[in-house]
Amino acid sequence: DTGVSQDPRHKITKRGQNVTFRCDPISEHNRLYWYRQTLGQGPEFLTYFQNEAQLEKSRLLSDRFSAERPKGSFSTLEIQRTEQGDSAMYLCASSRAQGESNEQFFGPGTRLTVL
Amino acid sequence: AQSVTQPDIHITVSEGASLELRCNYSYGATPYLFWYVQSPGQGLQLLLKYFSGDTLVQGIKGFEAEFKRSQSSFNLRKPSVHWSDAAEYFCAVGSYYGGATNKLIFGTGTLLAVQP
């Protein structure tokens, strides 16, 4: 399967702990996006990368959140000192930077539960 | 500010009946519009998209959508619903920069239930 993969699929943690999620995009895609989806809501944009450059960050991305894409391939999203309000599905997507198809392909998500 | 409104939180239709899901957007420039479907435990899958040209766009699984600039709408339609269409549907608007859409702004979704 050459789709977007995310790891882990589920994460349960205690408040105050740090967590890190990984996203592997489709190999030829140089754009990578992170979104957060809470129950009953649509996905909300967090940040995106073109290659290794982080081009935009949402105000939702507080200083406890950091995302990296060090070699322009996979990306990690770290949440420090987790809070119960961080409980959500974290979605990763990837796309080509240019071309006819501007579709963002989404991964299955990582569901975070903060106790 | 860019926004998407999906007025219907939950819709129930009978199998074989027609379907229309509503979407209204607010965007300052020419919008790039998308419909995604999300099934339980599955990632978001693109049904169709509108960038320019013909305002009636065809998508996968027999879905179509019509862009109406005067009404700021991009409603999704299907002439005959199948039980497998039960899922949550999201409308999204994307801004276009540097050769591609960047962030997507999603509506709150419409949950579709299909009665036998």
Short mmCIF file of C-alpha atoms in Angstrom, two decimals:
data_model
loop_
_atom_site.label_atom_id
_atom_site.label_comp_id
_atom_site.label_asym_id
_atom_site.label_seq_id
_atom_site.Cartn_x
_atom_site.Cartn_y
_atom_site.Cartn_z
CA ASP A 1 0.00 0.00 0.00
CA THR A 2 1.52 3.30 -1.03
CA GLY A 3 -0.92 5.56 0.80
CA VAL A 4 -0.24 7.90 3.71
CA SER A 5 0.56 6.00 6.89
CA GLN A 6 0.44 7.18 10.47
CA ASP A 7 1.83 5.66 13.61
CA PRO A 8 0.56 4.90 16.15
CA ARG A 9 -3.11 4.55 15.30
CA HIS A 10 -4.12 4.99 18.92
CA LYS A 11 -2.38 6.60 21.87
CA ILE A 12 -3.57 6.83 25.44
CA THR A 13 -1.54 9.00 27.75
CA LYS A 14 -1.80 10.73 31.07
CA ARG A 15 -2.08 14.46 31.38
CA GLY A 16 1.32 16.10 31.45
CA GLN A 17 3.10 13.46 29.39
CA ASN A 18 4.72 14.11 26.03
CA VAL A 19 3.60 12.26 22.91
CA THR A 20 5.00 12.02 19.40
CA PHE A 21 3.19 10.95 16.25
CA ARG A 22 4.71 9.99 12.94
CA CYS A 23 3.41 10.45 9.41
CA ASP A 24 4.84 8.86 6.27
CA PRO A 25 3.48 10.58 3.16
CA ILE A 26 3.13 9.17 -0.31
CA SER A 27 6.70 8.97 -1.55
CA GLU A 28 6.55 11.42 -4.45
CA HIS A 29 4.58 14.04 -2.51
CA ASN A 30 6.56 17.00 -1.29
CA ARG A 31 3.75 18.70 0.66
CA LEU A 32 2.70 17.35 4.02
CA TYR A 33 -0.13 18.63 6.21
CA TRP A 34 -1.30 18.08 9.78
CA TYR A 35 -4.91 18.51 10.87
CA ARG A 36 -6.74 17.90 14.12
CA GLN A 37 -10.29 16.58 14.30
CA THR A 38 -12.38 16.59 17.47
CA LEU A 39 -15.63 14.74 17.91
CA GLY A 40 -18.44 16.20 15.85
CA GLN A 41 -16.18 18.63 14.02
CA GLY A 42 -14.44 18.76 10.71
CA PRO A 43 -10.65 18.61 10.52
CA GLU A 44 -8.86 21.82 11.50
CA PHE A 45 -5.61 22.80 9.85
CA LEU A 46 -2.53 22.81 12.09
CA THR A 47 0.51 23.19 9.84
CA TYR A 48 2.05 22.21 6.52
CA PHE A 49 5.44 21.59 5.01
CA GLN A 50 6.84 21.83 1.54
CA ASN A 51 9.81 19.52 1.57
CA GLU A 52 11.49 20.26 4.90
CA ALA A 53 10.26 23.86 5.17
CA GLN A 54 7.35 24.57 7.47
CA LEU A 55 5.39 27.14 5.48
CA GLU A 56 2.39 27.87 7.67
CA LYS A 57 1.27 27.25 11.24
CA SER A 58 -2.20 27.72 12.63
CA ARG A 59 -2.85 29.67 15.80
CA LEU A 60 -4.18 26.34 17.08
CA LEU A 61 -0.59 25.15 17.20
CA SER A 62 0.36 26.37 20.65
CA ASP A 63 3.94 26.39 21.90
CA ARG A 64 3.36 22.90 23.31
CA PHE A 65 3.05 21.59 19.77
CA SER A 66 5.97 21.17 17.42
CA ALA A 67 6.18 19.56 14.01
CA GLU A 68 9.21 18.62 12.01
CA ARG A 69 10.02 17.16 8.65
CA PRO A 70 13.79 16.93 8.82
CA LYS A 71 14.60 15.32 5.49
CA GLY A 72 11.52 16.26 3.58
CA SER A 73 10.10 12.78 3.87
CA PHE A 74 8.33 11.64 7.05
CA SER A 75 7.10 14.12 9.64
CA THR A 76 6.63 14.05 13.39
CA LEU A 77 4.17 15.96 15.52
CA GLU A 78 5.07 16.28 19.20
CA ILE A 79 2.78 17.48 21.93
CA GLN A 80 4.45 18.39 25.20
CA ARG A 81 2.72 18.45 28.57
CA THR A 82 -0.50 17.04 27.15
CA GLU A 83 -3.84 18.36 28.36
CA GLN A 84 -7.25 16.73 28.23
CA GLY A 85 -8.23 19.23 25.55
CA ASP A 86 -5.61 17.72 23.27
CA SER A 87 -7.71 14.56 22.94
CA ALA A 88 -8.55 14.34 19.27
CA MET A 89 -7.81 12.57 16.02
CA TYR A 90 -4.63 13.86 14.43
CA LEU A 91 -4.69 13.55 10.66
CA CYS A 92 -1.83 13.74 8.24
CA ALA A 93 -2.18 14.40 4.52
CA SER A 94 0.18 14.77 1.60
CA SER A 95 0.03 16.20 -1.90
CA ARG A 96 2.16 17.20 -4.84
CA ALA A 97 3.30 20.80 -4.75
CA GLN A 98 2.29 21.37 -8.33
CA GLY A 99 0.37 19.70 -11.06
CA GLU A 100 -3.16 19.07 -12.14
CA SER A 101 -4.08 17.09 -9.10
CA ASN A 102 -4.06 19.14 -5.96
CA GLU A 103 -5.68 16.43 -3.97
CA GLN A 104 -4.59 16.01 -0.41
CA PHE A 105 -4.43 12.31 0.42
CA PHE A 106 -5.23 11.61 4.05
CA GLY A 107 -3.87 8.97 6.35
CA PRO A 108 -6.04 6.99 8.79
CA GLY A 109 -5.18 9.27 11.68
CA THR A 110 -3.80 8.87 15.20
CA ARG A 111 -6.43 8.98 17.91
CA LEU A 112 -5.08 10.57 21.08
CA THR A 113 -6.81 10.16 24.42
CA VAL A 114 -5.46 12.17 27.34
CA LEU A 115 -6.60 10.91 30.73
CA ALA B 1 -12.41 35.02 6.87
CA GLN B 2 -12.72 31.76 5.02
CA SER B 3 -15.40 29.43 6.29
CA VAL B 4 -17.58 26.52 5.27
CA THR B 5 -21.08 25.84 6.53
CA GLN B 6 -22.83 22.52 6.30
CA PRO B 7 -26.30 23.24 7.67
CA ASP B 8 -27.39 19.63 8.03
CA ILE B 9 -25.70 17.77 10.86
CA HIS B 10 -27.52 14.51 10.24
CA ILE B 11 -29.56 13.24 7.28
CA THR B 12 -31.40 9.96 6.85
CA VAL B 13 -32.48 8.72 3.43
CA SER B 14 -33.91 5.48 2.17
CA GLU B 15 -31.82 3.26 -0.03
CA GLY B 16 -32.47 4.12 -3.65
CA ALA B 17 -33.64 7.64 -2.88
CA SER B 18 -31.86 10.73 -4.14
CA LEU B 19 -29.52 12.72 -1.93
CA GLU B 20 -28.45 16.33 -1.68
CA LEU B 21 -26.00 17.56 0.94
CA ARG B 22 -25.68 21.30 1.31
CA CYS B 23 -22.51 23.32 1.55
CA ASN B 24 -22.06 27.08 1.68
CA TYR B 25 -18.70 28.77 1.71
CA SER B 26 -17.25 32.17 2.43
CA TYR B 27 -14.09 33.00 0.56
CA GLY B 28 -12.70 36.23 -0.82
CA ALA B 29 -11.25 34.95 -4.06
CA THR B 30 -12.05 32.14 -6.46
CA PRO B 31 -12.62 29.14 -4.23
CA TYR B 32 -11.21 25.70 -4.69
CA LEU B 33 -13.91 23.37 -3.37
CA PHE B 34 -13.84 19.77 -2.30
CA TRP B 35 -16.09 17.06 -0.94
CA TYR B 36 -14.56 14.33 1.20
CA VAL B 37 -16.16 11.25 2.72
CA GLN B 38 -15.08 9.65 5.99
CA SER B 39 -16.18 6.16 6.99
CA PRO B 40 -15.64 4.86 10.54
CA GLY B 41 -12.02 3.92 11.02
CA GLN B 42 -11.10 5.17 7.57
CA GLY B 43 -9.22 8.19 6.40
CA LEU B 44 -10.83 10.99 4.44
CA GLN B 45 -11.38 10.12 0.80
CA LEU B 46 -11.83 12.73 -1.90
CA LEU B 47 -15.14 12.43 -3.76
CA LEU B 48 -14.73 15.36 -6.12
CA LYS B 49 -13.23 18.81 -6.51
CA TYR B 50 -13.91 22.07 -8.30
CA PHE B 51 -11.16 24.40 -9.44
CA SER B 52 -12.56 26.10 -12.51
CA GLY B 53 -14.52 25.49 -15.69
CA ASP B 54 -17.72 23.50 -15.81
CA THR B 55 -19.69 24.21 -12.66
CA LEU B 56 -21.11 20.69 -12.55
CA VAL B 57 -18.39 18.27 -11.52
CA GLN B 58 -18.52 14.52 -11.47
CA GLY B 59 -16.84 12.46 -8.82
CA ILE B 60 -16.35 8.92 -7.73
CA LYS B 61 -19.07 6.55 -6.54
CA GLY B 62 -21.72 8.28 -8.66
CA PHE B 63 -21.56 11.62 -6.82
CA GLU B 64 -21.72 15.03 -8.45
CA ALA B 65 -21.66 18.59 -7.17
CA GLU B 66 -22.65 21.93 -8.61
CA PHE B 67 -20.80 25.17 -7.95
CA LYS B 68 -23.09 28.19 -7.77
CA ARG B 69 -21.12 31.36 -7.30
CA SER B 70 -24.20 33.54 -6.84
CA GLN B 71 -25.31 31.40 -3.92
CA SER B 72 -21.83 30.62 -2.58
CA SER B 73 -22.84 26.99 -2.62
CA PHE B 74 -21.33 23.67 -3.63
CA ASN B 75 -24.00 21.06 -2.95
CA LEU B 76 -23.31 17.36 -3.31
CA ARG B 77 -25.84 15.13 -5.03
CA LYS B 78 -26.41 11.48 -5.82
CA PRO B 79 -29.43 10.21 -7.75
CA SER B 80 -29.73 6.87 -5.97
CA VAL B 81 -28.16 6.18 -2.59
CA HIS B 82 -26.69 2.81 -1.67
CA TRP B 83 -26.40 1.43 1.85
CA SER B 84 -22.62 1.66 1.53
CA ASP B 85 -22.89 5.45 1.21
CA ALA B 86 -23.61 5.75 4.93
CA ALA B 87 -20.71 7.85 6.24
CA GLU B 88 -19.80 11.38 7.20
CA TYR B 89 -19.38 13.91 4.41
CA PHE B 90 -17.22 17.00 4.62
CA CYS B 91 -17.16 20.01 2.36
CA ALA B 92 -13.92 21.98 2.27
CA VAL B 93 -12.51 25.11 0.68
CA GLY B 94 -8.85 25.50 -0.14
CA SER B 95 -6.72 28.50 -0.95
CA TYR B 96 -4.35 28.23 -3.87
CA TYR B 97 -0.74 29.26 -3.57
CA GLY B 98 2.48 28.28 -5.27
CA GLY B 99 0.91 25.82 -7.66
CA ALA B 100 -1.25 23.90 -5.25
CA THR B 101 -3.89 24.29 -2.65
CA ASN B 102 -2.45 24.73 0.77
CA LYS B 103 -4.60 24.43 3.85
CA LEU B 104 -8.14 23.14 3.62
CA ILE B 105 -10.93 24.61 5.70
CA PHE B 106 -13.59 22.05 6.46
CA GLY B 107 -17.22 22.28 7.41
CA THR B 108 -18.51 20.45 10.45
CA GLY B 109 -19.72 17.55 8.36
CA THR B 110 -23.03 15.85 7.58
CA LEU B 111 -23.62 12.37 8.89
CA LEU B 112 -25.59 10.31 6.39
CA ALA B 113 -27.65 7.34 7.49
CA VAL B 114 -29.24 5.05 4.90
CA GLN B 115 -32.41 3.15 5.73
CA PRO B 116 -33.06 -0.19 3.99
#
